[in-house]
Every structure is written in C-alpha cells, then in structure tokens.
C-alpha angles and dihedrals in degrees: 000000000000089000093077092059121085133184110276119250126242149246092058114078110281093236093054087043090058091043090054093046093053092048091050091054089049090048089049092051092242090117117039136177111292095027113133117218121230116266113288097251092053095043091048092053091048093049094044096237137109121258093253091059091043090054092047092058093042091051088051091053091048092052088052093056096252104102136034128196110224122198107251095358098072116215121350132188100247119159114209117200090188093060095042091050091049090052093048089050090054089047094051092045088055088050091061090235108195130231089245092054092048089051091051093049091051091047094053095043111031103057091052087048091056093047092051092048088054090056099045107023117132124217089251091056092051087054091052093048090050088052089055093053092046088054092050091049097045100049131080092187113101096210091050088050094050090050095051090045090053088048091053093052095042091049090054090055089049090048088056089066088222108120091198087067092053092055096046101049101058098056090051093051089045094056090045094052098106094054089040088056092052092051091047089066094057109086094196090056092048093051091056090043089057092055093046094051091050089052092052092046092051092050093049093047089049090049089234099153097184093048089048090052094047094044090054095045091053089048095055093044091052088048090055096045091049091046094050088049094053095044091049095049096043112009092171096051 
C-alpha cells in the first residue's frame, strides 16, 4: 500500500500536510473504511516526515472521527459518526445557534428521516424502536426518559440507511437538551409524546412513508409549541 503515499509539500505545516494528504486519498477512494495504514516508521519515511509529525497528524484525524488506533494492529481507517456528531454539536454551540434555528433544522430533517425509515427499516430495527418506547413509558426518571427518547430518534436515522441523517440528528438533540429536560418534567407533555412516538413507530412499521413523515412533523411542531409555552411562562426554570 505504501506506493499511494507521497512526500508532503511545504510551506504548510508538515502535520497538516500529512493530514490533508490522507484525506485526499480517502476522498479519492484509495483509502477506505477498514484499511490499515502502513507501520509508522515506514509511513513516515514515505511521507518525508518524522514520526512525531506523523503521530500528530494521525491523532488529529482520530479526534475528527476518521482514524482509530488499534492495539497490535496500528492505525486503521475507522469513521466514527459519534465523534463527528459531537464535534458538530460543539461547533454549533460556538455559533450561538438559536432555538428557532434548531427547530427549523429538525422540521426540515426529521420528517424525511421518518419517511426514509419507513421505506428501509428492518424487523430488527422495529424491535429496537419498540424497546425505546417501552423504556420511555416505563420510567419516571427524566434522564432515563431523555436517553430513551434520544435513542428512538437516533435509531430512526439509522433505519433510514442514510449515514448523513445519523450525523445530523445527534447534535440537534444535544443542543436542545436543556429545553428537552424541562419538557420531561411535565407529565402532560410526556403523555402526549408517548402517543406521538407510537404513531411514528406504527407508520414506520407499516412502511407508510407519508404517515411517518406527517407523524414526525406533528411531533416536532408540538415539541416547539410546548417549549415556547414553558420558556414563556418560566424562562428561568
């Protein structure tokens, strides 16, 4: 595999040059998920950098959710949607994204996710989604409820078989965690939410794309209405 690597160009920093070169190989399809990089000494020589510089670049790619270091196996191309989503959530928080902007994003993305899940879901995914609803309905602990709720929406994204959806959904839910926590304390809101989740699941299970889309849209709209009411009545809560 070493022949695909070349010495990095200056004047950019050597570490960023290595990082960019590896990304270019991934974009070109010459490095793909599961590929193992050559041993560090061999790779550093091929790239024309020292091992410290190489490790800096590899660590940066690991933090971006692109690489993973495996004991005894060296460095492996291993994309991590969880890391990418966490990094995106951090970026969006620094951008001071507003509640209205997050709502607009959820409204644009989650109904199509539900529709796609209805089209592509497997029986195993239906079982997993049903378990999330059971967990939501059986707990009185708000944090446990929120986790099961997050799992439900994340599993729908997985069931859509579109990896882009999986990356987009988690940061949005993370940034809405405070207002979701407020809503989880309102039993009247949670009771309606149980019904809405069940409607979404029924539509997905029946592979009714239109019903799944509309059920999710209604769920999000109700979430926004409830959130606005709570924040208006008790903004400091």
